[in-house]
Amino acid sequence: MADSSTNTIFLLLTTLIFTTSCTFYVNGCYTSIISFGDSLADTGNMKALSPKSNGQAPHFLFPPYGETFFHKPTGRCSNGRLIIDFIAESLGLPLIPASEAGKTTELAQGVNYAVAGATALDSSFHEARGVYNPMTNASLRVQLGWFKESLPSFCSTVSGNLPIGCSAAYLTIFYDSDKVQYDNSTGCIIRLNRFAEYHNELLQTELTQIREVHPEVNIIYADYYNAAMQFFRSPNKYGFTNGALKACCGGGGPFNYNPSIACADPSSNSCAQPDTYFNWDGLHLTEAAYRLVFKSLFEGSYTTPRFNSLCPISRSQPVGGLSSSI
């Protein structure tokens, strides 16, 4: 049974949100966030986990990462804030800071366990199939293990995927291939987006089963895929005048992505107006993109159930230049 003194949001792999069935506060919102995931939600854990002296620090620990908001690299794989940051701000909580010592970053009563390069399955599973992840073994199982170790500090007792076919990285890999079909309305790779849709369908099926087993828990599915697709279909409408497919920071080429020249590499280039780009480095989004995806999730109709159905509107406050009702 959950501690009635705390309301917590759990972000699992940056695609779904668990909220405890605790007693709601006056405004119906939450007092802490616990986040699990990969580079879409990592606010500094990879920075804390990276070796300090072998000269192999990840490229996202160097400028121009962080230039737009923090004005320095924080470990976030973007030029500024992530969706998790905007959620924290909308709830009146401080931004999750980058940790300098320890394996988790702290946010008020919550913790961010997300780590760049993390996978849902352990590295051993992938290595047995010839797939190697040089970044980290901070898989979902590992992150949940950290969470279990931390539980005593929280309470005494505790009772979908983005359209990868629109990624500059994959568009570059399959560029000029006669085996690839593209969506005429977006320029995205049809097969890869269908794969992402299939993943999200399976995820929602599992969530339905979890809701039946745990009816006392509010589980919110965040539809990252369709929240993002609206910007790929009409980038200019939302201010992305340089499009949604080309990376702001990268190593050149038709989509400004080169797997051999990462953003922050001395030979890479960075755009002057990142807010006019949807894609940041070929794999991750700009702060402007994350802000609009957040707005679609937190205020719009891209979550099931909708946030406002569990967190009644009681007041408005600005969030990163947006008006967010909480």
XYZ file of C-alpha atoms in Angstrom:
326
model
C 0.000 0.000 0.000
C 1.383 3.418 -0.936
C 2.302 6.059 1.605
C -0.615 8.515 1.637
C 1.764 11.427 2.211
C 3.275 11.192 -1.270
C 2.076 11.358 -4.865
C 4.598 10.104 -7.369
C 4.779 9.894 -11.164
C 6.757 7.023 -12.636
C 8.011 7.511 -16.194
C 8.907 4.100 -17.607
C 11.183 4.104 -20.645
C 9.887 7.601 -21.377
C 6.694 6.225 -22.886
C 4.326 5.540 -20.008
C 3.603 7.025 -16.643
C 2.650 5.288 -13.385
C 1.102 7.309 -10.578
C 0.629 5.952 -7.082
C -2.861 5.742 -5.643
C -1.986 8.107 -2.820
C -4.265 10.781 -1.429
C -4.196 13.739 -3.820
C -3.150 17.165 -2.625
C -5.441 20.179 -2.809
C -4.645 20.922 -6.453
C -4.852 17.229 -7.395
C -1.251 17.113 -8.650
C 1.916 15.390 -7.609
C 4.832 16.071 -5.310
C 7.594 14.001 -6.881
C 8.686 12.218 -10.044
C 10.538 8.932 -10.465
C 11.810 8.449 -14.009
C 13.195 5.396 -15.810
C 14.442 5.486 -19.374
C 17.215 6.165 -21.850
C 18.753 9.260 -23.446
C 15.312 10.799 -24.019
C 15.017 11.242 -20.244
C 18.594 11.170 -18.904
C 19.288 14.413 -17.051
C 22.854 13.598 -16.038
C 23.200 9.989 -14.922
C 25.400 8.965 -17.828
C 27.612 11.915 -16.916
C 27.935 10.600 -13.363
C 28.501 7.005 -14.497
C 31.077 7.796 -17.203
C 34.758 7.142 -16.434
C 36.513 10.357 -15.557
C 40.011 9.623 -16.859
C 40.031 7.311 -19.875
C 39.406 10.041 -22.437
C 36.275 8.305 -23.716
C 33.648 10.616 -22.281
C 30.417 10.599 -24.349
C 30.170 13.358 -26.944
C 27.050 14.811 -25.334
C 29.147 15.971 -22.376
C 30.654 18.678 -24.574
C 29.311 21.865 -26.253
C 27.057 22.635 -28.030
C 24.924 20.304 -25.870
C 23.002 22.356 -23.298
C 23.695 25.672 -25.050
C 20.104 26.959 -25.276
C 18.922 26.728 -21.656
C 21.679 25.614 -19.289
C 24.457 27.275 -21.323
C 26.684 24.284 -20.643
C 26.498 20.488 -21.099
C 24.590 18.763 -18.303
C 24.469 15.225 -19.646
C 21.190 15.827 -21.471
C 21.146 14.721 -25.118
C 19.714 17.996 -26.382
C 20.491 21.696 -26.623
C 18.344 22.305 -23.527
C 15.532 20.816 -21.487
C 13.829 17.451 -21.974
C 10.185 16.432 -21.624
C 10.874 15.286 -18.047
C 12.167 18.794 -17.253
C 8.995 20.426 -18.583
C 6.831 18.023 -16.575
C 8.800 18.879 -13.443
C 8.415 22.610 -14.087
C 4.689 22.269 -14.744
C 4.252 20.605 -11.348
C 6.163 23.395 -9.644
C 9.151 21.138 -8.929
C 12.786 22.150 -9.493
C 14.561 20.860 -12.591
C 16.268 17.514 -12.148
C 19.944 18.503 -11.879
C 22.917 16.633 -13.254
C 24.481 14.495 -10.547
C 28.200 14.845 -9.896
C 28.496 11.924 -7.504
C 26.173 8.964 -7.419
C 24.196 6.959 -9.898
C 20.884 8.815 -9.826
C 19.873 12.433 -10.209
C 17.563 13.874 -7.619
C 14.334 15.811 -7.981
C 12.677 16.921 -4.749
C 11.288 13.657 -3.314
C 11.760 11.876 -6.639
C 14.692 10.464 -8.558
C 15.648 10.139 -12.215
C 17.156 6.731 -13.014
C 17.216 7.210 -16.793
C 20.616 6.662 -18.414
C 21.677 7.442 -21.979
C 22.257 4.235 -23.904
C 20.045 2.205 -21.581
C 18.024 -0.652 -23.044
C 14.912 -2.431 -21.837
C 16.773 -5.774 -21.783
C 20.194 -6.394 -20.236
C 23.337 -6.151 -22.361
C 23.856 -9.910 -21.960
C 20.654 -10.546 -23.924
C 21.849 -8.408 -26.837
C 25.447 -9.677 -26.750
C 24.220 -13.264 -27.062
C 22.697 -12.173 -30.368
C 25.752 -10.298 -31.599
C 24.575 -6.803 -30.648
C 26.955 -4.811 -28.442
C 26.161 -1.632 -26.519
C 29.405 0.188 -25.666
C 27.604 2.916 -23.724
C 26.234 1.310 -20.574
C 24.531 -1.684 -18.996
C 22.078 0.472 -17.072
C 19.115 -1.472 -18.462
C 15.578 -1.187 -17.156
C 16.260 -4.107 -14.799
C 19.311 -2.313 -13.419
C 17.373 0.941 -13.004
C 14.562 -0.854 -11.192
C 17.203 -2.388 -8.936
C 18.466 1.100 -8.047
C 14.883 2.126 -7.376
C 14.333 -0.851 -5.062
C 17.455 0.087 -3.091
C 16.182 3.665 -2.759
C 12.630 2.851 -1.671
C 13.257 3.247 2.080
C 14.151 6.885 1.480
C 10.803 7.544 -0.260
C 8.141 5.608 1.640
C 7.990 3.036 4.396
C 5.874 0.787 2.168
C 5.061 0.859 -1.539
C 2.106 -0.983 -2.764
C 5.243 4.575 -26.564
C 8.057 4.874 -28.913
C 8.850 7.901 -31.151
C 8.485 7.604 -34.963
C 11.953 6.201 -35.589
C 11.377 6.260 -39.340
C 11.670 10.054 -39.123
C 15.056 9.974 -37.380
C 17.869 11.711 -39.263
C 20.130 8.808 -38.283
C 17.973 6.147 -39.948
C 17.166 8.398 -42.901
C 20.922 8.717 -43.465
C 21.596 4.982 -43.096
C 18.953 4.092 -45.676
C 19.538 7.095 -47.938
C 19.276 6.221 -51.659
C 18.299 2.625 -50.883
C 15.908 1.256 -53.503
C 14.421 -1.066 -50.866
C 12.969 1.735 -48.728
C 9.555 3.327 -49.111
C 8.926 6.844 -47.830
C 5.769 8.532 -46.567
C 5.026 11.290 -49.083
C 3.465 13.499 -46.399
C 6.454 13.431 -44.040
C 9.484 12.001 -45.831
C 9.789 9.344 -43.103
C 10.585 5.659 -43.661
C 7.282 3.775 -43.680
C 8.569 0.385 -42.518
C 10.391 1.736 -39.471
C 7.400 3.794 -38.385
C 5.161 0.757 -38.701
C 7.609 -1.087 -36.459
C 7.306 1.714 -33.869
C 3.504 1.550 -34.141
C 3.606 -2.220 -33.569
C 5.786 -1.721 -30.480
C 3.297 0.811 -29.100
C 0.345 -1.501 -29.760
C 2.004 -4.310 -27.782
C 2.860 -1.877 -25.005
C -0.746 -0.729 -24.681
C -1.944 -4.338 -24.585
C 0.410 -5.015 -21.676
C -0.740 -1.850 -19.898
C -4.353 -2.981 -20.123
C -3.400 -6.228 -18.391
C -1.424 -4.385 -15.700
C -4.428 -2.099 -15.028
C -6.614 -5.176 -14.509
C -4.128 -6.648 -12.018
C -3.538 -3.321 -10.223
C -6.803 -1.330 -10.391
C -5.633 0.846 -7.470
C -2.823 2.331 -9.604
C -3.261 5.057 -12.214
C -1.297 4.131 -15.339
C -1.024 6.791 -18.039
C 0.109 5.854 -21.532
C 1.996 8.687 -23.218
C 1.622 8.530 -26.991
C 4.997 9.961 -28.032
C 4.524 8.643 -31.558
C 1.428 10.584 -32.553
C 2.372 13.593 -30.442
C 5.532 13.886 -32.555
C 3.968 12.958 -35.908
C 1.910 16.152 -36.012
C 5.166 18.120 -36.208
C 6.623 15.896 -38.909
C 3.489 16.423 -41.001
C 3.406 20.214 -40.618
C 6.769 21.469 -39.303
C 6.366 25.055 -40.556
C 3.046 25.402 -38.762
C 4.825 24.900 -35.435
C 7.823 27.112 -36.141
C 10.245 24.461 -37.418
C 11.119 26.441 -40.509
C 14.227 24.334 -41.106
C 12.135 21.208 -41.137
C 11.710 18.209 -38.867
C 14.093 15.730 -40.494
C 17.454 17.482 -40.728
C 19.604 17.622 -37.586
C 20.672 20.964 -36.163
C 24.042 19.612 -35.001
C 25.907 16.944 -36.914
C 28.515 15.845 -39.404
C 27.012 16.916 -42.696
C 25.148 15.061 -45.421
C 21.540 15.406 -46.610
C 20.211 15.177 -43.037
C 23.305 16.632 -41.324
C 24.025 13.269 -39.709
C 27.215 11.271 -40.011
C 27.719 8.209 -37.767
C 31.459 8.898 -37.809
C 31.161 12.563 -36.832
C 28.952 13.087 -33.791
C 27.576 16.422 -32.652
C 30.281 18.110 -30.506
C 33.050 16.543 -32.591
C 35.544 19.256 -33.669
C 34.630 18.659 -37.315
C 30.850 18.783 -36.737
C 28.642 21.801 -37.369
C 25.848 23.353 -35.322
C 22.952 25.514 -36.510
C 22.548 29.114 -35.369
C 18.813 28.805 -34.548
C 18.084 25.431 -32.944
C 14.500 26.454 -32.153
C 13.760 26.277 -35.887
C 14.823 22.611 -35.994
C 12.895 19.643 -34.627
C 15.870 17.281 -34.626
C 18.951 18.109 -32.575
C 21.720 15.565 -33.295
C 20.178 12.942 -35.544
C 18.845 10.778 -32.722
C 17.471 13.280 -30.186
C 15.230 16.320 -30.360
C 15.771 20.023 -29.706
C 14.434 21.724 -26.607
C 11.809 23.417 -28.797
C 10.633 20.003 -30.010
C 10.563 18.505 -26.522
C 8.592 21.531 -25.275
C 5.863 21.010 -27.886
C 5.733 17.239 -27.361
C 5.389 17.880 -23.628
C 2.578 20.379 -24.244
C 0.754 17.823 -26.402
C 1.089 15.201 -23.681
C 0.460 17.248 -20.552
C -2.211 19.610 -21.874
C -3.450 17.825 -24.985
C -5.054 14.537 -25.912
C -1.986 12.350 -26.383
C -2.172 10.497 -23.056
C -4.596 7.766 -21.978
C -6.169 8.695 -19.648
C -5.550 12.418 -20.030
C -3.386 14.125 -17.417
C -6.093 16.601 -16.477
C -8.507 13.795 -15.659
C -6.189 12.788 -12.796
C -4.740 16.208 -12.069
C -7.643 18.726 -12.084
C -6.940 22.219 -13.401
C -6.743 24.651 -10.497
C -4.284 27.313 -11.561
C -2.050 28.385 -14.437
C 1.659 29.076 -14.449
C 4.156 29.686 -17.255
C 6.289 26.705 -18.269
C 9.281 27.486 -20.438
C 7.437 30.262 -22.188
C 4.166 28.297 -22.360
C 1.023 28.647 -20.294
C 0.525 25.362 -18.514
C -2.551 24.626 -16.391
C -2.024 22.405 -13.374
